[in-house]
């Protein structure tokens, strides 16, 4: 059946609109005061944007925008999460640099394009399986609009349970996993083409040794992109490939031997990019495993929301086989089985490997969408005898699914974006001071390592994505691996000292500020959301940190104050800031008022 692509384009446009919703809302809220900044969809996007900004500026792949350290023969830098997963940022940075587009607009545009292309891929796959463009449009909308719901996250937590509506459309987080999404679903499309190859025949027509070989190559290319795109995406793609092997051997559809040959060749080709990937992992920084919460365990994980849905899909499929609605040799049924098995594989791979790495990311960034794809394919298979015929019910039902998905998509937008409104407005208000810094640092001898102290933690995270400067300390600084644990801790203590805080103040900050707590004790240390092995922070550990901090302050000298040397200081106009500790070591000029902040130039005082 020839697909009617206008339906896929409609689905793609709606998903692009959902991707742009936070941006449109920020522009609406800021009105004439909007400074042109991008609205983030997730708080971690500030680090991705900072790395993207560095690449657009022409800096090397191994760079740290928060410290200004770049890889060079004289000063080689370790691999980081960003330098290993370079496919997405380079996909954006290269055209952005050619066209003269800055990181904020590049983030905005790339997210919308990724959402549009992802919708087209899923539309094609479902359309080919169900042979109906109406249903493919409705299902592709459903996969992504209900994706957050399938993770047990998002608006439903507030609508029904008075919880917090978070996160906003996790699949649209830029550029990870947004740019890996089209590659993943294109990979699934190519695998479907391979497994839907010619049937075995006894005629004299020569049969190719590797059927559909061009799709083998395309699938390998898409898989390679996911390998260097996002860890959770490529491992899910690998799990899907393994599940395809399994169900095809069990089902043995017509032509299965030839299809398995293609699949084996694809498997070999997919192993090739894992060799350089493994090499890059061996060169990773010493702090990377700690930050990423790598845990050694063999405990099964069978209580994730996507697994509940996957189990229901498997029950439906088995019931269909038992009632003869489905044929076990039907390739469409087999691919639905494979997709439904994927969540169980990715959530329980640690039973074999002994390693678990933040499984929540499988739950919200890919497993939920895979299981929704399996669900809508299964529903389409039940309707397949009616779909494509001139009957009112199938088209009416498809319209209901599409409208419901769109309505729920806007519900997700309304509730989940509210949690980001203040931060997005605040970030946009900081653009004047960031742009002024961008002008000033052009005269600095060390462009990217010129260090700024900002008393506004939101601005500290945000600043390197606008201006080519480093910061003394920020929450996302630890994600990059150029700083050792000791260096990072000293920077944090120095920042707290410049806040004018004593030991009691630090203890209060640890208890009340998430940024300080996770920076001192590790991301997700006290949260079962990020790790399967949470370890609550104990009072004696806090006491030890306070004691260590007090010893650090007692021995603080010009050496500490100059590592790194602070060239600029940003202070919010609102709120009380005590600069007395900083001014013991630095002289400040009269300052410039820029929007909601004051920008000072600073110089080290002569040694005493």
Coordinates of N, CA and C in Angstrom, one line a residue, residues 21-34 425:
X21 N 6.7 24.2 22.4 CA 5.8 24.8 23.4 C 6.5 25.6 24.5
X22 N 7.5 25.0 25.1 CA 8.2 25.8 26.2 C 8.8 27.1 25.6
X23 N 9.3 27.1 24.4 CA 9.8 28.3 23.8 C 8.7 29.3 23.5
X24 N 7.6 28.8 23.0 CA 6.5 29.7 22.7 C 5.9 30.4 24.0
X25 N 5.9 29.5 25.0 CA 5.3 30.1 26.3 C 6.3 31.1 26.9
X26 N 7.6 30.9 26.8 CA 8.5 31.9 27.4 C 8.4 33.2 26.6
X27 N 8.3 33.1 25.3 CA 8.2 34.3 24.5 C 6.9 35.0 24.9
X28 N 5.8 34.3 25.1 CA 4.6 34.9 25.5 C 4.7 35.6 26.9
X29 N 5.3 34.9 27.8 CA 5.4 35.4 29.2 C 6.4 36.6 29.2
X30 N 7.4 36.6 28.5 CA 8.4 37.7 28.5 C 7.9 38.9 27.6
X31 N 7.1 38.6 26.6 CA 6.6 39.7 25.8 C 7.7 40.5 25.1
X32 N 7.6 41.8 25.2 CA 8.5 42.7 24.6 C 9.9 42.7 25.3
X33 N 9.9 42.1 26.5 CA 11.2 42.0 27.2 C 12.0 40.8 26.9
X34 N 11.5 39.9 26.0 CA 12.3 38.7 25.7 C 13.6 39.1 25.0
X425 N 12.3 32.1 32.4 CA 12.3 33.6 32.5 C 13.5 34.2 33.1

